Tab-separated table of C-alpha atoms in Angstrom:
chain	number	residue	atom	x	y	z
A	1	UNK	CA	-9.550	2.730	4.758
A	2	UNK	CA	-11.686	5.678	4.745
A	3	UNK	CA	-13.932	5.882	1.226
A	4	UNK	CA	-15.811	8.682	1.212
A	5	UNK	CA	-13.955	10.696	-1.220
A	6	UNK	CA	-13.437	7.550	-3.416
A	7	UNK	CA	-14.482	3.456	-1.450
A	8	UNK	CA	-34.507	-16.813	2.218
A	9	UNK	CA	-37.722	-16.643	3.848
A	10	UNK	CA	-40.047	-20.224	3.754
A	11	UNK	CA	-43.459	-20.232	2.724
A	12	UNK	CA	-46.042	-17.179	2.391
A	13	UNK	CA	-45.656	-14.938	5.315
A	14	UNK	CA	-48.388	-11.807	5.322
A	15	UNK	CA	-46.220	-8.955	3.944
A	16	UNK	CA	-47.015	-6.734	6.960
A	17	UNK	CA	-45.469	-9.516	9.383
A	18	UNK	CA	-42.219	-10.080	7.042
A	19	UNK	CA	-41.347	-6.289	7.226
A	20	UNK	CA	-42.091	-6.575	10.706
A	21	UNK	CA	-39.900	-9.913	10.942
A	22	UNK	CA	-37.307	-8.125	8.669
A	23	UNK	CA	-37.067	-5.621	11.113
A	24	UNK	CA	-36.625	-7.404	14.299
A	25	UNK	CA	-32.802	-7.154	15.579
A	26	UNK	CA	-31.206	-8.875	18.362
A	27	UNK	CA	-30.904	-7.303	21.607
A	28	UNK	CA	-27.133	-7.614	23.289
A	29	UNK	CA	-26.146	-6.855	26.590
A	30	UNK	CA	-22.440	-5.236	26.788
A	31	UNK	CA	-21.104	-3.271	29.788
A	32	UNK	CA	-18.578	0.113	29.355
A	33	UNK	CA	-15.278	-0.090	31.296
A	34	UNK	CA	-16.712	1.093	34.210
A	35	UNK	CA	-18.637	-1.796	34.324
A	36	UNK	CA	-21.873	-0.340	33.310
A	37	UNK	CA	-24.455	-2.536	31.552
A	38	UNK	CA	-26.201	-0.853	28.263
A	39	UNK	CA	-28.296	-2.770	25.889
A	40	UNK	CA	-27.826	-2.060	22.052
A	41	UNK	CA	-29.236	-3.517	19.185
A	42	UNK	CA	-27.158	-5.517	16.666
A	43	UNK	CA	-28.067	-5.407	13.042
A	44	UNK	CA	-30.267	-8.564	11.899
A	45	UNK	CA	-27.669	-11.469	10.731
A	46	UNK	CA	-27.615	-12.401	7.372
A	47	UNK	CA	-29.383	-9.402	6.934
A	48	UNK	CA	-29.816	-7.668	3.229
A	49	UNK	CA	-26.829	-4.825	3.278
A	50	UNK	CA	-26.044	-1.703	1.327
A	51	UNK	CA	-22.372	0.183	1.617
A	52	UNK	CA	-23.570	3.523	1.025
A	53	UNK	CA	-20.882	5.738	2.728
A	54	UNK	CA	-20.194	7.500	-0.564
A	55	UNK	CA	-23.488	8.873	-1.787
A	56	UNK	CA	-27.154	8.135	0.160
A	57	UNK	CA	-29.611	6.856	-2.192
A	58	UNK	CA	-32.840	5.001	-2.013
A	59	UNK	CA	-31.446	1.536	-1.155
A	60	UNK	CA	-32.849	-1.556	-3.425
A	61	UNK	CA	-35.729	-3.451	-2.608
A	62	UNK	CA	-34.802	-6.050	0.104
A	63	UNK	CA	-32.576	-4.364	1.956
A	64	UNK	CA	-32.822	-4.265	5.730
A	65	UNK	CA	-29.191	-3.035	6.839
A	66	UNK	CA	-27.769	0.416	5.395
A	67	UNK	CA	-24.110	2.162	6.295
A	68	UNK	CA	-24.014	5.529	5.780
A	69	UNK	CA	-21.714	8.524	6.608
A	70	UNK	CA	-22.227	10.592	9.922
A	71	UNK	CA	-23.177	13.635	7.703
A	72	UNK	CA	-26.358	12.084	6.028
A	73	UNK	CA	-29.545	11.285	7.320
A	74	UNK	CA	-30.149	7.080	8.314
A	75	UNK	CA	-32.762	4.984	5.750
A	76	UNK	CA	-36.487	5.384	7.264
A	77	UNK	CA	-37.505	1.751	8.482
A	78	UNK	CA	-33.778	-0.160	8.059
A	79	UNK	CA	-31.371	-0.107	10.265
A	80	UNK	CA	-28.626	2.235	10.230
A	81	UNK	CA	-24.781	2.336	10.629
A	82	UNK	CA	-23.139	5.548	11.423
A	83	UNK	CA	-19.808	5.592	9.391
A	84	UNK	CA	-17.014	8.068	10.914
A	85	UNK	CA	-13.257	8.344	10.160
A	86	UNK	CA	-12.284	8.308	13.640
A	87	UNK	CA	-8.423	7.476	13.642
A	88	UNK	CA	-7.104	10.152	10.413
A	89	UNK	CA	-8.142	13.306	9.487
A	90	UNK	CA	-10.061	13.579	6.300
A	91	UNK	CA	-8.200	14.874	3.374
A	92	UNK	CA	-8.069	18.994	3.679
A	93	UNK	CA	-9.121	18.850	7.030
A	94	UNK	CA	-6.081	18.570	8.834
A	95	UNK	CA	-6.180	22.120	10.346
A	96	UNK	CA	-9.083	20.892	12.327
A	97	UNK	CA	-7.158	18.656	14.607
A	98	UNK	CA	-3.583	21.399	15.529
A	99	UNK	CA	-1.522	19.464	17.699
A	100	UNK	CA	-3.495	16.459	17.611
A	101	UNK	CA	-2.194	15.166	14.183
A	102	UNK	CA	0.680	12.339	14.594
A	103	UNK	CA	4.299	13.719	14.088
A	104	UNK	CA	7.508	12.291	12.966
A	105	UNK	CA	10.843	12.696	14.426
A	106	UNK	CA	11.625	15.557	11.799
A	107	UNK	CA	8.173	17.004	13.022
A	108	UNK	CA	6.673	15.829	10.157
A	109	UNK	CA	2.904	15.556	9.469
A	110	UNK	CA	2.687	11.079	8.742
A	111	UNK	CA	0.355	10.197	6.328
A	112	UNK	CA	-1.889	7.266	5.663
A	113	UNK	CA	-0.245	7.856	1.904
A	114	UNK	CA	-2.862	5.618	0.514
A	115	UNK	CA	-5.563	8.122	1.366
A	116	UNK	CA	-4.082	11.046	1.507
A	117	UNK	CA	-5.447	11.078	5.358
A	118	UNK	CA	-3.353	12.540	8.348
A	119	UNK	CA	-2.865	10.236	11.165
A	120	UNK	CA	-4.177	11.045	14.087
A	121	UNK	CA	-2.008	10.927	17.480
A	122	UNK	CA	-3.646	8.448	20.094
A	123	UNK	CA	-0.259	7.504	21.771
A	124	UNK	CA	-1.219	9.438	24.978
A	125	UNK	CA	-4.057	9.289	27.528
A	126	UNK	CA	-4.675	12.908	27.243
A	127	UNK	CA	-4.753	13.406	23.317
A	128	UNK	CA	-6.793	10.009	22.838
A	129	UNK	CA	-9.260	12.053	25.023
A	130	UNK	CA	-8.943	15.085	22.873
A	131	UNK	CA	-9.281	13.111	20.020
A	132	UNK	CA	-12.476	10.896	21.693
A	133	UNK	CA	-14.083	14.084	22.523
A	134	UNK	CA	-14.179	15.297	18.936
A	135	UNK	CA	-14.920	12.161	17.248
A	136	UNK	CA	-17.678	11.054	20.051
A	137	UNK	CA	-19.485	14.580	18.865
A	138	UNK	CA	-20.317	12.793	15.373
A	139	UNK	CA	-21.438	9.874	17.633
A	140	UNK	CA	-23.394	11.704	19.403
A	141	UNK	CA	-25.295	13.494	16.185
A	142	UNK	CA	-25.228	9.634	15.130
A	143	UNK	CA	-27.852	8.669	18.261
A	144	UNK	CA	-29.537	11.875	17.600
A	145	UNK	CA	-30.527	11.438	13.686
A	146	UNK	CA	-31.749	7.943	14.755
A	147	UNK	CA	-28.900	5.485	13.484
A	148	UNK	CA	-28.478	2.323	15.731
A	149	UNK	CA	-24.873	1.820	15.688
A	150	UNK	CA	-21.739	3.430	14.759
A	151	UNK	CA	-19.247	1.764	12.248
A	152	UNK	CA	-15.783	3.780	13.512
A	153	UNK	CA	-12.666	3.615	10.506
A	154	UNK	CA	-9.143	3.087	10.499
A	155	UNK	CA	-8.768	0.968	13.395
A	156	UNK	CA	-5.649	-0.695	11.484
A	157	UNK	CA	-3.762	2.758	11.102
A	158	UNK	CA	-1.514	0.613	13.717
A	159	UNK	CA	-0.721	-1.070	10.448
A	160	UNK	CA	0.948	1.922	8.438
A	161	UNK	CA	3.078	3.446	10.970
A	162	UNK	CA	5.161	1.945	13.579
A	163	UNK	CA	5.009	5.198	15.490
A	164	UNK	CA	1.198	3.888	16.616
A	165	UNK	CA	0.524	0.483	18.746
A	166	UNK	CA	-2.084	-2.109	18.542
A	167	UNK	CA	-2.415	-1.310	22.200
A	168	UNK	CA	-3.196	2.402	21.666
A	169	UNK	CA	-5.547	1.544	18.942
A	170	UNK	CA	-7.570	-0.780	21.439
A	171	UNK	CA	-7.332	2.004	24.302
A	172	UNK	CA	-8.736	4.577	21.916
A	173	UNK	CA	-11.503	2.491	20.495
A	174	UNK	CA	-12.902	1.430	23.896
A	175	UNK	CA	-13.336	5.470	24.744
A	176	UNK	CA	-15.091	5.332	21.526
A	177	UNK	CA	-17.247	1.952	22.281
A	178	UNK	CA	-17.979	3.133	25.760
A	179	UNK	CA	-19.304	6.680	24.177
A	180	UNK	CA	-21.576	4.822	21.895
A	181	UNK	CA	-22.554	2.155	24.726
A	182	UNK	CA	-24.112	5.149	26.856
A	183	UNK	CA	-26.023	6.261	23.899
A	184	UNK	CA	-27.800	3.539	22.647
A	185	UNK	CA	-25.378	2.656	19.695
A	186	UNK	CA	-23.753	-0.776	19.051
A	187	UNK	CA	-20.073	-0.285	17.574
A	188	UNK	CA	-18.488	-2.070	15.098
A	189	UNK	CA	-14.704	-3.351	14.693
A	190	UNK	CA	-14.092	-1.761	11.535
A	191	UNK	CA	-11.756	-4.852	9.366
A	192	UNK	CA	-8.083	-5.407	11.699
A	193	UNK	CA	-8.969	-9.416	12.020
A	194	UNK	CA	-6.515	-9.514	14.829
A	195	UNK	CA	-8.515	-7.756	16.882
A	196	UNK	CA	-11.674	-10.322	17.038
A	197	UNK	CA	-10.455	-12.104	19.899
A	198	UNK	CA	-9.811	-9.049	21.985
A	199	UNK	CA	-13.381	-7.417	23.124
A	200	UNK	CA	-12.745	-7.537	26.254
A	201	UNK	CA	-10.638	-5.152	25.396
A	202	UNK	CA	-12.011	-3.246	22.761
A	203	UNK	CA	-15.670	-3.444	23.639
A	204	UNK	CA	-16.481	-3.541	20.206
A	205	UNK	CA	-20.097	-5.348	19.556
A	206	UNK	CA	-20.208	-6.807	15.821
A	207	UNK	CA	-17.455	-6.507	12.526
A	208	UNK	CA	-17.345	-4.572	9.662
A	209	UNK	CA	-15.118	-6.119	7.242
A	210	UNK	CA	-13.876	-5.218	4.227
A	211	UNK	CA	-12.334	-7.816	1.765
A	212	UNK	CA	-12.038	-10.719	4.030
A	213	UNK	CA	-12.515	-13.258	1.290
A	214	UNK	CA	-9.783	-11.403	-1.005
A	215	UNK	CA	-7.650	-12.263	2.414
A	216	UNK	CA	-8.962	-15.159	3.136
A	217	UNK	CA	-9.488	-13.848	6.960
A	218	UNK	CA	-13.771	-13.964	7.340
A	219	UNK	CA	-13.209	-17.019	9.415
A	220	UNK	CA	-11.161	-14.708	12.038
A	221	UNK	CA	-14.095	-12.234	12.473
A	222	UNK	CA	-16.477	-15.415	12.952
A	223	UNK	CA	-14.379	-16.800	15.538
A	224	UNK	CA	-15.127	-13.403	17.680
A	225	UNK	CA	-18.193	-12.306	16.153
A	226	UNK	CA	-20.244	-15.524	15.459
A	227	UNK	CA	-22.393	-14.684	12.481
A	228	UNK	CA	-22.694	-10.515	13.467
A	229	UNK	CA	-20.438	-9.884	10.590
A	230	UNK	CA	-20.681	-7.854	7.306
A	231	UNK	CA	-18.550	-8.637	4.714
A	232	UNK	CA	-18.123	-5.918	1.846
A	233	UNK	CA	-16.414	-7.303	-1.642
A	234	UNK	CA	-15.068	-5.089	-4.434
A	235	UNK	CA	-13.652	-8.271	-6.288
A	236	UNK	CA	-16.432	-10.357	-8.284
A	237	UNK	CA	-13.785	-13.649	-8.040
A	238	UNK	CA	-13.368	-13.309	-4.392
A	239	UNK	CA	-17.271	-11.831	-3.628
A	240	UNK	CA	-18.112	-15.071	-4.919
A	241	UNK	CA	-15.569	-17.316	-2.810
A	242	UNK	CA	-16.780	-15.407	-0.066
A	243	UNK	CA	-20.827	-16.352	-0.844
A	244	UNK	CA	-20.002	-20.164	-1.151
A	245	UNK	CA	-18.223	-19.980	2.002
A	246	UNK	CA	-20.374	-17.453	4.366
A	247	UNK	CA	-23.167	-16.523	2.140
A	248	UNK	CA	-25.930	-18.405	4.319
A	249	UNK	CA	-24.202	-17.146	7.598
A	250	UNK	CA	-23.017	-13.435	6.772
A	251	UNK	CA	-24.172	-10.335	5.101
A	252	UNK	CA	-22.039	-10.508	2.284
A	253	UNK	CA	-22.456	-7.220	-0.712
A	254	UNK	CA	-20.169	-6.446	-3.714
A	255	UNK	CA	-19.096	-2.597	-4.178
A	256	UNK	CA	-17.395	-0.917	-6.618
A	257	UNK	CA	-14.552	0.418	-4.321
A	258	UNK	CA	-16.250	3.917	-5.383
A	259	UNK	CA	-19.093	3.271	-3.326
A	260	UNK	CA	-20.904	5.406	-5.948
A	261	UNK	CA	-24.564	5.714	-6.591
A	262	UNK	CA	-27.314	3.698	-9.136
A	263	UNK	CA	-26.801	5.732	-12.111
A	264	UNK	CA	-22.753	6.406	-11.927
A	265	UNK	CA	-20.827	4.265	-14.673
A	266	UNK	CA	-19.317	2.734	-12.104
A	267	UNK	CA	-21.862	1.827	-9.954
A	268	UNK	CA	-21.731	-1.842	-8.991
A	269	UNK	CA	-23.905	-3.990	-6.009
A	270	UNK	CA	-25.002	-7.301	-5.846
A	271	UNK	CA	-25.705	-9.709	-2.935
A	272	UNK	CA	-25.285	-13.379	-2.175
């Protein structure tokens, strides 16, 4: 779902060498479909994450891993996930994408009605390239601010119209994974569980989940992603099922499903 218009360290380590440490992410090998080998960075496991797609703000003492819209600038010093909507239009921006916007048999404009986002139309080679080549320019601004990997939504649109495929979904996120391959960025599988097995397929590097304890499905991203998986909550019951069961393993955060900002009523964060 897109939300931007909504949702243990041992002894004393010298501070300078725990930012340092705090800092360090692994390095990961992954090849485009051309065969190509690129090395990206992954964010730190079990690092200290902030959802901040709605609103930037300073993030809290601690944290080393920070998600932020396309349109804003990355954290200085963390490392920084580029969020883009890359499967359905943003609300009022459907002129934008003309003929690219999915279409029902009436001719019909279909809707993710949850969002109020238009669908885009990856069912053919040549519009998933039209489509790539728009949302790869936001990638590309992505490598250029200085963010180290992009985190690319709506991968399950598959999911809300059975005019879309799970195969065109995977075909359309590889041209995205490859993009962001060739400039430096890792790429996240953005929730769809189902597709953890499959990166081979999708090329997609680590997982960006959303409410996999409510669903009781963070056990399906581990089985593809070992422990390169960030788990965001916006139920305190099931953020704290979720920190019994993964919290030494994952990156586990509660949101409000706002993602708002320290200071907004509704602000809510807290960590495992």
């Amino acid at each position: 779902m897109s939300l931007i218009n909504r949702v243990r360290s041992h002894g004393r380590v010298p501070v300078a060498a725990a930012v340092a440490a705090a800092l360090i992410t692994p390095l990961f090998l992954t090849s485009t479909a051309d065969g190509a080998v690129q090395a990206v960075s992954l964010p730190p496991t079990h690092g200290n994450f902030d959802y901040q797609i709605g609103q930037p703000y300073t993030p809290p003492t601690g944290v080393q891993v920070v998600s932020r819209d396309h349109t804003a600038s990355p954290a200085a010093g963390l490392y920084n996930i580029c969020y883009v909507n890359a499967f359905q239009a943003q609300p009022g921006a459907e002129s934008e994408w003309g003929d690219l916007l999915l279409r029902d048999a009436a001719g019909d404009i279909v809707y993710d009605e949850g969002w109020g986002e238009a669908i885009l139309d990856i069912r053919t080679d040549t519009k998933r390239q039209r489509i790539a080549a728009k949302v790869n320019t936001w990638i590309d601004t992505c490598a250029t601010k200085g963010f180290k990997a992009v985190e690319p939504d709506n991968l399950d649109t598959f999911t809300r119209t059975d005019l879309i495929s799970e195969s065109n979904a995977k075909t359309f996120v590889r041209l995205l994974a490859d993009h962001a391959h060739q400039k430096g960025l890792a790429i996240a599988q953005k929730n769809t569980s189902d597709f953890s097995l499959a990166r081979d397929e999708t090329g997609l590097d680590f997982a960006v989940a959303e409410e996999c304890g409510e669903w009781d499905e963070c056990g399906d991203y581990t089985e593809g992603f070992g422990d390169n998986v960030i788990v965001i909550e916006y139920q305190e019951k099931a953020f704290k099922a979720t920190c019994a069961a993964f919290g030494s393993r994952l990156s586990v955060v509660l949101r409000d499903v706002d993602v708002s900002a320290p200071g907004d009523s509704g602000y809510v964060r807290k960590t495992c």
